[in-house]
Amino acid sequence: MASAFLFAVALLLAATIALGFPASLTLERAFPSNHGVELSQLRARDSLRHRRMSQSSNGVVDFSVSGTFDPFQVGLYYTKVQLGSPPTEYYVQIDTGSDVLWVGCRSCNGCPLTSGLQIQLNFFDPGSSSTASSISCSDQRCRTGVQSSDASCASQNNQCAYTFQYGDGSGTSGYYVSDLMHFNTIFEGSVTSNSSAPVVFGCSIQQTGDLTKSDRAVDGIFGFGQQQMSVVSQLASQGMAPRVFSHCLKGDNTGGGILVLGEIVEPNIVYTPLVPSQPHYNLNLQSIAVNGQILSIDSSVFATSSNRGTIIDSGTTLAYLAEEAYDPFVSAVTATVPQSIRTVLSRGNQCYLITTSISDIFPLVSLNFAGGASMVLRPQDYLIQQTSIGGAAMWCIGFQKIQGQGITILGDLVLKDKIFVYDLAGQRIGWANYDCSLSVNVSASTGTGRSEYVNAGELSGTTSLREGIKAGILAFLIMHITLISCIVFL
């Protein structure tokens, strides 16, 4: 009788918290065929229905991740989003260095029509979506965007517009629309397709520079910045997801990884505070150590100011050191290399001819941040293999120097093979070295204060979930729901 009673109560509890289960999309990988890498067969998706999540359903959204950091293959990580009614898929670059989600518009001038990544490019047509609406200059969302320089207004047509210029010289301009973004939810341990939320995003009508090239073309850019125009902020304000997101980008040739709106839970994660009131994810880098020895670099070189700072940016392929730090860093690394290793200069980069594993030769590098958080870099996190000469592999320093600038940018070269947690509510960023081909636990606080844990990552191959544990004070119930076992403490 007692067990039957517990089971009945567990079912009742499951019904009351069902909307609290995390939201999820599937993980896929796609690679350019012109590099001889076989294109993975993508799994079919469930058709998406257009039902808003409850305002109290603050769950986890799990985006697919494709691409690699390798500049000789893809040189970027990208994901898929579904927008409009009926929903259409768009491939967009993952970029923590900007705020706005934008995709190419039907009337775009300069948008590529095909992609060397072997993906189908699509153009958004506001007139073909039954749920699309334009954003006027008087809209509060536009006014907020103007304050953060993410939007502008032309008085002649009262249309909320934007113009973005990126660090590589490329650019885009267009106007804002509001439409539904669709994503899956996890209900009683199974992935279902029943969630959507209205978001404001850009419709690009003009592209320039590298954005016009087809070799690595995607449909747009997904900005994961912290301003109010970002999708992260928009979904958080609607109660759809927590104000935190995480990624784990695979560094091997298969690429892909994990990207979630939620907090990856891992005991080895260390955190450092964000520099407040900055448009980017600025951190207070204090020193660099090579082989355990702190380099003689004034900490002010890394401090945030009008023309200086240390930025985390997934939209950057390599990594860049402030000019005053670059030469000391390269000299320190070279000094630890055995004299038997031949060093060469290639296009201004310090390179080394290696016949054995770089892990046996090169030192560990430590980036030391405020709060005692250190980011340990293995040789493959600061070196890039470029070619082979006479049977020896040529590895070059992947960190670059921008002449006359004091900006330090940690791009995908450094970010790969690590969990990164962007805790916007707590104004901090955390990381830990991790095998991104493994599953992770992701937590999202719900309206009731609970945390749900979901096995994010390889959901394209399985919907199995890790055991989730919610702690409380008085007593507990045990319930088994399909593929997840939840222990709930009341």
PDB file of C-alpha atoms in Angstrom, residues 81-328:
ATOM      1  CA  VAL A  81      17.377  28.049 -35.688  1.00  0.00           C
ATOM      2  CA  GLN A  82      13.781  27.665 -36.841  1.00  0.00           C
ATOM      3  CA  LEU A  83      11.860  30.879 -37.475  1.00  0.00           C
ATOM      4  CA  GLY A  84       8.454  31.837 -38.797  1.00  0.00           C
ATOM      5  CA  SER A  85       5.133  30.158 -39.537  1.00  0.00           C
ATOM      6  CA  PRO A  86       5.490  27.698 -41.118  1.00  0.00           C
ATOM      7  CA  PRO A  87       8.952  27.254 -39.535  1.00  0.00           C
ATOM      8  CA  THR A  88      12.031  27.468 -41.761  1.00  0.00           C
ATOM      9  CA  GLU A  89      15.555  26.436 -40.778  1.00  0.00           C
ATOM     10  CA  TYR A  90      18.467  28.872 -40.897  1.00  0.00           C
ATOM     11  CA  TYR A  91      22.165  28.169 -40.295  1.00  0.00           C
ATOM     12  CA  VAL A  92      23.755  30.912 -38.210  1.00  0.00           C
ATOM     13  CA  GLN A  93      27.254  31.442 -36.837  1.00  0.00           C
ATOM     14  CA  ILE A  94      27.590  31.287 -33.035  1.00  0.00           C
ATOM     15  CA  ASP A  95      28.982  34.656 -31.971  1.00  0.00           C
ATOM     16  CA  THR A  96      29.416  35.744 -28.348  1.00  0.00           C
ATOM     17  CA  GLY A  97      30.975  38.987 -29.576  1.00  0.00           C
ATOM     18  CA  SER A  98      27.700  40.499 -30.829  1.00  0.00           C
ATOM     19  CA  ASP A  99      24.128  40.757 -29.562  1.00  0.00           C
ATOM     20  CA  VAL A 100      21.688  40.334 -32.425  1.00  0.00           C
ATOM     21  CA  LEU A 101      20.326  37.324 -34.285  1.00  0.00           C
ATOM     22  CA  TRP A 102      19.975  38.140 -37.988  1.00  0.00           C
ATOM     23  CA  VAL A 103      19.369  36.130 -41.154  1.00  0.00           C
ATOM     24  CA  GLY A 104      19.414  36.994 -44.846  1.00  0.00           C
ATOM     25  CA  CYS A 105      16.192  38.542 -46.135  1.00  0.00           C
ATOM     26  CA  ARG A 106      14.442  37.675 -49.385  1.00  0.00           C
ATOM     27  CA  SER A 107      15.465  41.027 -50.883  1.00  0.00           C
ATOM     28  CA  CYS A 108      19.107  40.804 -49.719  1.00  0.00           C
ATOM     29  CA  ASN A 109      21.787  42.393 -51.902  1.00  0.00           C
ATOM     30  CA  GLY A 110      25.103  40.568 -51.661  1.00  0.00           C
ATOM     31  CA  CYS A 111      23.856  37.510 -49.801  1.00  0.00           C
ATOM     32  CA  PRO A 112      25.498  34.288 -51.097  1.00  0.00           C
ATOM     33  CA  LEU A 113      23.148  31.808 -52.744  1.00  0.00           C
ATOM     34  CA  THR A 114      25.192  28.658 -52.070  1.00  0.00           C
ATOM     35  CA  SER A 115      27.601  27.491 -49.380  1.00  0.00           C
ATOM     36  CA  GLY A 116      30.820  25.503 -49.476  1.00  0.00           C
ATOM     37  CA  LEU A 117      29.716  23.967 -46.170  1.00  0.00           C
ATOM     38  CA  GLN A 118      27.237  21.836 -48.127  1.00  0.00           C
ATOM     39  CA  ILE A 119      24.231  23.334 -46.353  1.00  0.00           C
ATOM     40  CA  GLN A 120      21.014  24.656 -47.857  1.00  0.00           C
ATOM     41  CA  LEU A 121      20.814  28.430 -47.500  1.00  0.00           C
ATOM     42  CA  ASN A 122      17.418  30.054 -46.967  1.00  0.00           C
ATOM     43  CA  PHE A 123      16.122  33.612 -47.059  1.00  0.00           C
ATOM     44  CA  PHE A 124      13.572  34.923 -44.618  1.00  0.00           C
ATOM     45  CA  ASP A 125      10.421  36.328 -46.234  1.00  0.00           C
ATOM     46  CA  PRO A 126       8.273  38.299 -43.767  1.00  0.00           C
ATOM     47  CA  GLY A 127       5.355  38.182 -46.196  1.00  0.00           C
ATOM     48  CA  SER A 128       5.348  34.371 -46.204  1.00  0.00           C
ATOM     49  CA  SER A 129       5.166  33.984 -42.411  1.00  0.00           C
ATOM     50  CA  SER A 130       1.723  34.331 -40.860  1.00  0.00           C
ATOM     51  CA  THR A 131       3.236  35.381 -37.515  1.00  0.00           C
ATOM     52  CA  ALA A 132       5.777  37.961 -38.723  1.00  0.00           C
ATOM     53  CA  SER A 133       5.412  41.643 -37.868  1.00  0.00           C
ATOM     54  CA  SER A 134       7.620  44.669 -38.394  1.00  0.00           C
ATOM     55  CA  ILE A 135       9.234  46.665 -35.578  1.00  0.00           C
ATOM     56  CA  SER A 136       8.647  50.403 -35.657  1.00  0.00           C
ATOM     57  CA  CYS A 137      10.830  53.126 -34.175  1.00  0.00           C
ATOM     58  CA  SER A 138       8.197  53.735 -31.493  1.00  0.00           C
ATOM     59  CA  ASP A 139       8.396  50.113 -30.311  1.00  0.00           C
ATOM     60  CA  GLN A 140      10.031  49.883 -26.880  1.00  0.00           C
ATOM     61  CA  ARG A 141      12.211  47.013 -28.098  1.00  0.00           C
ATOM     62  CA  CYS A 142      13.629  49.285 -30.787  1.00  0.00           C
ATOM     63  CA  ARG A 143      14.237  52.072 -28.289  1.00  0.00           C
ATOM     64  CA  THR A 144      16.156  49.630 -26.115  1.00  0.00           C
ATOM     65  CA  GLY A 145      18.240  48.594 -29.130  1.00  0.00           C
ATOM     66  CA  VAL A 146      19.046  52.206 -29.949  1.00  0.00           C
ATOM     67  CA  GLN A 147      20.411  52.682 -26.417  1.00  0.00           C
ATOM     68  CA  SER A 148      22.842  49.776 -26.882  1.00  0.00           C
ATOM     69  CA  SER A 149      23.732  50.810 -30.480  1.00  0.00           C
ATOM     70  CA  ASP A 150      22.105  47.625 -31.803  1.00  0.00           C
ATOM     71  CA  ALA A 151      19.365  49.557 -33.613  1.00  0.00           C
ATOM     72  CA  SER A 152      18.795  52.810 -35.454  1.00  0.00           C
ATOM     73  CA  CYS A 153      15.792  54.647 -36.818  1.00  0.00           C
ATOM     74  CA  ALA A 154      15.148  56.401 -40.123  1.00  0.00           C
ATOM     75  CA  SER A 155      12.460  59.021 -39.686  1.00  0.00           C
ATOM     76  CA  GLN A 156      11.219  58.699 -43.256  1.00  0.00           C
ATOM     77  CA  ASN A 157       9.782  55.196 -42.841  1.00  0.00           C
ATOM     78  CA  ASN A 158       9.601  54.746 -39.033  1.00  0.00           C
ATOM     79  CA  GLN A 159      11.308  51.355 -39.439  1.00  0.00           C
ATOM     80  CA  CYS A 160      13.644  49.984 -36.782  1.00  0.00           C
ATOM     81  CA  ALA A 161      16.900  49.244 -38.608  1.00  0.00           C
ATOM     82  CA  TYR A 162      20.486  48.169 -37.948  1.00  0.00           C
ATOM     83  CA  THR A 163      23.956  48.361 -39.465  1.00  0.00           C
ATOM     84  CA  PHE A 164      26.775  46.163 -38.158  1.00  0.00           C
ATOM     85  CA  GLN A 165      30.465  46.194 -39.023  1.00  0.00           C
ATOM     86  CA  TYR A 166      32.560  43.214 -37.899  1.00  0.00           C
ATOM     87  CA  GLY A 167      36.253  43.015 -37.096  1.00  0.00           C
ATOM     88  CA  ASP A 168      37.120  41.266 -40.384  1.00  0.00           C
ATOM     89  CA  GLY A 169      35.777  44.220 -42.378  1.00  0.00           C
ATOM     90  CA  SER A 170      32.498  42.558 -43.356  1.00  0.00           C
ATOM     91  CA  GLY A 171      29.176  44.190 -42.685  1.00  0.00           C
ATOM     92  CA  THR A 172      25.421  43.860 -42.852  1.00  0.00           C
ATOM     93  CA  SER A 173      22.419  46.159 -42.683  1.00  0.00           C
ATOM     94  CA  GLY A 174      18.688  45.572 -42.588  1.00  0.00           C
ATOM     95  CA  TYR A 175      15.610  45.964 -40.441  1.00  0.00           C
ATOM     96  CA  TYR A 176      14.054  44.219 -37.452  1.00  0.00           C
ATOM     97  CA  VAL A 177      11.059  41.894 -37.470  1.00  0.00           C
ATOM     98  CA  SER A 178       9.285  39.910 -34.785  1.00  0.00           C
ATOM     99  CA  ASP A 179       8.382  36.275 -35.395  1.00  0.00           C
ATOM    100  CA  LEU A 180       8.249  32.914 -33.659  1.00  0.00           C
ATOM    101  CA  MET A 181      11.351  30.894 -32.818  1.00  0.00           C
ATOM    102  CA  HIS A 182      10.578  27.182 -32.454  1.00  0.00           C
ATOM    103  CA  PHE A 183      12.333  24.652 -30.223  1.00  0.00           C
ATOM    104  CA  ASN A 184      11.717  21.298 -28.563  1.00  0.00           C
ATOM    105  CA  THR A 185      10.837  20.659 -24.935  1.00  0.00           C
ATOM    106  CA  ILE A 186      11.447  17.654 -22.725  1.00  0.00           C
ATOM    107  CA  PHE A 187       8.195  16.318 -21.310  1.00  0.00           C
ATOM    108  CA  GLU A 188       8.181  13.297 -18.979  1.00  0.00           C
ATOM    109  CA  GLY A 189      11.618  12.255 -20.155  1.00  0.00           C
ATOM    110  CA  SER A 190      10.877  12.465 -23.882  1.00  0.00           C
ATOM    111  CA  VAL A 191      11.752  15.135 -26.426  1.00  0.00           C
ATOM    112  CA  THR A 192       8.569  16.692 -27.824  1.00  0.00           C
ATOM    113  CA  SER A 193       8.055  19.393 -30.401  1.00  0.00           C
ATOM    114  CA  ASN A 194       5.657  21.893 -29.003  1.00  0.00           C
ATOM    115  CA  SER A 195       7.354  25.122 -27.996  1.00  0.00           C
ATOM    116  CA  SER A 196       7.760  28.531 -29.554  1.00  0.00           C
ATOM    117  CA  ALA A 197       8.348  32.105 -28.470  1.00  0.00           C
ATOM    118  CA  PRO A 198       8.278  35.463 -30.258  1.00  0.00           C
ATOM    119  CA  VAL A 199      11.714  37.015 -30.755  1.00  0.00           C
ATOM    120  CA  VAL A 200      12.965  40.145 -32.485  1.00  0.00           C
ATOM    121  CA  PHE A 201      15.694  39.474 -35.058  1.00  0.00           C
ATOM    122  CA  GLY A 202      17.317  41.173 -38.030  1.00  0.00           C
ATOM    123  CA  CYS A 203      16.338  40.734 -41.662  1.00  0.00           C
ATOM    124  CA  SER A 204      19.507  41.473 -43.672  1.00  0.00           C
ATOM    125  CA  ILE A 205      19.043  43.320 -46.963  1.00  0.00           C
ATOM    126  CA  GLN A 206      22.711  44.211 -47.555  1.00  0.00           C
ATOM    127  CA  GLN A 207      25.955  42.292 -46.951  1.00  0.00           C
ATOM    128  CA  THR A 208      29.566  43.198 -47.687  1.00  0.00           C
ATOM    129  CA  GLY A 209      33.058  41.740 -47.313  1.00  0.00           C
ATOM    130  CA  ASP A 210      33.513  38.110 -46.324  1.00  0.00           C
ATOM    131  CA  LEU A 211      29.786  37.748 -45.689  1.00  0.00           C
ATOM    132  CA  THR A 212      29.272  37.781 -49.464  1.00  0.00           C
ATOM    133  CA  LYS A 213      31.619  34.816 -50.063  1.00  0.00           C
ATOM    134  CA  SER A 214      30.200  31.343 -50.595  1.00  0.00           C
ATOM    135  CA  ASP A 215      33.049  29.169 -49.291  1.00  0.00           C
ATOM    136  CA  ARG A 216      31.941  29.336 -45.638  1.00  0.00           C
ATOM    137  CA  ALA A 217      28.551  30.962 -46.098  1.00  0.00           C
ATOM    138  CA  VAL A 218      25.785  30.607 -43.528  1.00  0.00           C
ATOM    139  CA  ASP A 219      22.384  32.280 -43.368  1.00  0.00           C
ATOM    140  CA  GLY A 220      23.351  34.782 -40.699  1.00  0.00           C
ATOM    141  CA  ILE A 221      24.826  35.342 -37.252  1.00  0.00           C
ATOM    142  CA  PHE A 222      23.432  34.391 -33.848  1.00  0.00           C
ATOM    143  CA  GLY A 223      24.655  36.984 -31.354  1.00  0.00           C
ATOM    144  CA  PHE A 224      24.890  35.690 -27.784  1.00  0.00           C
ATOM    145  CA  GLY A 225      25.771  39.033 -26.215  1.00  0.00           C
ATOM    146  CA  GLN A 226      24.249  40.313 -22.997  1.00  0.00           C
ATOM    147  CA  GLN A 227      22.321  43.347 -24.269  1.00  0.00           C
ATOM    148  CA  GLN A 228      18.510  43.366 -24.335  1.00  0.00           C
ATOM    149  CA  MET A 229      18.293  42.688 -28.086  1.00  0.00           C
ATOM    150  CA  SER A 230      19.983  39.287 -27.735  1.00  0.00           C
ATOM    151  CA  VAL A 231      17.803  36.175 -27.927  1.00  0.00           C
ATOM    152  CA  VAL A 232      19.199  35.083 -24.552  1.00  0.00           C
ATOM    153  CA  SER A 233      17.839  38.251 -22.938  1.00  0.00           C
ATOM    154  CA  GLN A 234      14.560  38.097 -24.856  1.00  0.00           C
ATOM    155  CA  LEU A 235      13.773  34.516 -23.848  1.00  0.00           C
ATOM    156  CA  ALA A 236      14.807  35.201 -20.259  1.00  0.00           C
ATOM    157  CA  SER A 237      12.480  38.213 -20.062  1.00  0.00           C
ATOM    158  CA  GLN A 238       9.593  35.982 -21.223  1.00  0.00           C
ATOM    159  CA  GLY A 239      10.369  33.286 -18.665  1.00  0.00           C
ATOM    160  CA  MET A 240      11.370  30.848 -21.403  1.00  0.00           C
ATOM    161  CA  ALA A 241      14.961  30.219 -20.345  1.00  0.00           C
ATOM    162  CA  PRO A 242      17.393  31.266 -17.612  1.00  0.00           C
ATOM    163  CA  ARG A 243      19.698  34.243 -18.036  1.00  0.00           C
ATOM    164  CA  VAL A 244      22.683  31.969 -18.517  1.00  0.00           C
ATOM    165  CA  PHE A 245      24.053  30.007 -21.467  1.00  0.00           C
ATOM    166  CA  SER A 246      26.878  27.509 -21.936  1.00  0.00           C
ATOM    167  CA  HIS A 247      28.888  25.940 -24.726  1.00  0.00           C
ATOM    168  CA  CYS A 248      31.428  23.173 -25.181  1.00  0.00           C
ATOM    169  CA  LEU A 249      33.061  23.285 -28.638  1.00  0.00           C
ATOM    170  CA  LYS A 250      34.786  20.142 -29.883  1.00  0.00           C
ATOM    171  CA  GLY A 251      38.326  20.707 -31.082  1.00  0.00           C
ATOM    172  CA  ASP A 252      38.890  17.489 -33.038  1.00  0.00           C
ATOM    173  CA  ASN A 253      38.289  16.991 -36.761  1.00  0.00           C
ATOM    174  CA  THR A 254      34.689  15.881 -36.229  1.00  0.00           C
ATOM    175  CA  GLY A 255      33.750  19.274 -34.801  1.00  0.00           C
ATOM    176  CA  GLY A 256      30.363  20.094 -33.335  1.00  0.00           C
ATOM    177  CA  GLY A 257      29.733  20.381 -29.633  1.00  0.00           C
ATOM    178  CA  ILE A 258      27.150  21.590 -27.144  1.00  0.00           C
ATOM    179  CA  LEU A 259      25.313  24.919 -26.919  1.00  0.00           C
ATOM    180  CA  VAL A 260      22.543  25.443 -24.371  1.00  0.00           C
ATOM    181  CA  LEU A 261      20.536  28.212 -22.801  1.00  0.00           C
ATOM    182  CA  GLY A 262      21.156  26.945 -19.300  1.00  0.00           C
ATOM    183  CA  GLU A 263      24.068  26.294 -16.945  1.00  0.00           C
ATOM    184  CA  ILE A 264      26.295  23.284 -17.531  1.00  0.00           C
ATOM    185  CA  VAL A 265      26.914  21.693 -14.132  1.00  0.00           C
ATOM    186  CA  GLU A 266      30.480  20.408 -13.718  1.00  0.00           C
ATOM    187  CA  PRO A 267      32.464  20.334 -10.445  1.00  0.00           C
ATOM    188  CA  ASN A 268      35.731  21.574 -11.982  1.00  0.00           C
ATOM    189  CA  ILE A 269      34.344  24.848 -13.328  1.00  0.00           C
ATOM    190  CA  VAL A 270      36.098  27.972 -12.020  1.00  0.00           C
ATOM    191  CA  TYR A 271      34.548  31.433 -12.288  1.00  0.00           C
ATOM    192  CA  THR A 272      35.827  34.959 -12.716  1.00  0.00           C
ATOM    193  CA  PRO A 273      33.737  38.158 -12.630  1.00  0.00           C
ATOM    194  CA  LEU A 274      32.746  39.982 -15.788  1.00  0.00           C
ATOM    195  CA  VAL A 275      34.028  43.526 -16.060  1.00  0.00           C
ATOM    196  CA  PRO A 276      30.825  45.536 -15.468  1.00  0.00           C
ATOM    197  CA  SER A 277      29.143  47.877 -17.954  1.00  0.00           C
ATOM    198  CA  GLN A 278      30.921  46.520 -21.037  1.00  0.00           C
ATOM    199  CA  PRO A 279      29.299  45.699 -24.399  1.00  0.00           C
ATOM    200  CA  HIS A 280      31.372  42.510 -24.743  1.00  0.00           C
ATOM    201  CA  TYR A 281      32.355  39.677 -22.410  1.00  0.00           C
ATOM    202  CA  ASN A 282      35.352  41.412 -20.857  1.00  0.00           C
ATOM    203  CA  LEU A 283      37.386  39.631 -18.199  1.00  0.00           C
ATOM    204  CA  ASN A 284      40.166  40.878 -15.949  1.00  0.00           C
ATOM    205  CA  LEU A 285      43.225  38.947 -17.156  1.00  0.00           C
ATOM    206  CA  GLN A 286      45.993  39.605 -14.640  1.00  0.00           C
ATOM    207  CA  SER A 287      48.974  37.540 -15.795  1.00  0.00           C
ATOM    208  CA  ILE A 288      50.250  34.796 -18.109  1.00  0.00           C
ATOM    209  CA  ALA A 289      52.435  31.918 -16.978  1.00  0.00           C
ATOM    210  CA  VAL A 290      54.482  29.668 -19.291  1.00  0.00           C
ATOM    211  CA  ASN A 291      55.672  26.413 -17.778  1.00  0.00           C
ATOM    212  CA  GLY A 292      54.713  27.782 -14.357  1.00  0.00           C
ATOM    213  CA  GLN A 293      56.719  30.998 -14.697  1.00  0.00           C
ATOM    214  CA  ILE A 294      54.827  34.306 -14.642  1.00  0.00           C
ATOM    215  CA  LEU A 295      55.829  36.487 -17.595  1.00  0.00           C
ATOM    216  CA  SER A 296      57.107  40.006 -16.993  1.00  0.00           C
ATOM    217  CA  ILE A 297      54.083  41.806 -18.401  1.00  0.00           C
ATOM    218  CA  ASP A 298      52.469  44.741 -16.609  1.00  0.00           C
ATOM    219  CA  SER A 299      48.911  43.744 -15.648  1.00  0.00           C
ATOM    220  CA  SER A 300      47.659  47.099 -16.968  1.00  0.00           C
ATOM    221  CA  VAL A 301      48.311  45.724 -20.477  1.00  0.00           C
ATOM    222  CA  PHE A 302      45.224  43.522 -20.074  1.00  0.00           C
ATOM    223  CA  ALA A 303      43.019  45.939 -18.113  1.00  0.00           C
ATOM    224  CA  THR A 304      39.753  47.126 -19.669  1.00  0.00           C
ATOM    225  CA  SER A 305      39.691  50.707 -20.943  1.00  0.00           C
ATOM    226  CA  SER A 306      38.498  52.547 -24.052  1.00  0.00           C
ATOM    227  CA  ASN A 307      41.062  50.804 -26.281  1.00  0.00           C
ATOM    228  CA  ARG A 308      42.151  47.842 -24.167  1.00  0.00           C
ATOM    229  CA  GLY A 309      40.682  44.748 -22.597  1.00  0.00           C
ATOM    230  CA  THR A 310      40.446  40.970 -22.640  1.00  0.00           C
ATOM    231  CA  ILE A 311      37.407  39.612 -24.477  1.00  0.00           C
ATOM    232  CA  ILE A 312      35.856  36.153 -24.850  1.00  0.00           C
ATOM    233  CA  ASP A 313      34.582  35.851 -28.439  1.00  0.00           C
ATOM    234  CA  SER A 314      33.386  32.643 -30.114  1.00  0.00           C
ATOM    235  CA  GLY A 315      33.079  34.543 -33.403  1.00  0.00           C
ATOM    236  CA  THR A 316      36.892  34.819 -33.596  1.00  0.00           C
ATOM    237  CA  THR A 317      38.698  31.767 -35.011  1.00  0.00           C
ATOM    238  CA  LEU A 318      42.176  32.343 -33.569  1.00  0.00           C
ATOM    239  CA  ALA A 319      43.322  34.272 -30.480  1.00  0.00           C
ATOM    240  CA  TYR A 320      44.968  37.687 -30.196  1.00  0.00           C
ATOM    241  CA  LEU A 321      47.333  39.089 -27.591  1.00  0.00           C
ATOM    242  CA  ALA A 322      47.852  42.717 -26.733  1.00  0.00           C
ATOM    243  CA  GLU A 323      50.925  43.978 -28.578  1.00  0.00           C
ATOM    244  CA  GLU A 324      53.011  44.413 -25.401  1.00  0.00           C
ATOM    245  CA  ALA A 325      52.305  40.810 -24.365  1.00  0.00           C
ATOM    246  CA  TYR A 326      52.842  39.046 -27.682  1.00  0.00           C
ATOM    247  CA  ASP A 327      56.648  39.002 -27.956  1.00  0.00           C
ATOM    248  CA  PRO A 328      57.231  37.985 -24.306  1.00  0.00           C
TER     249      PRO A 328
END
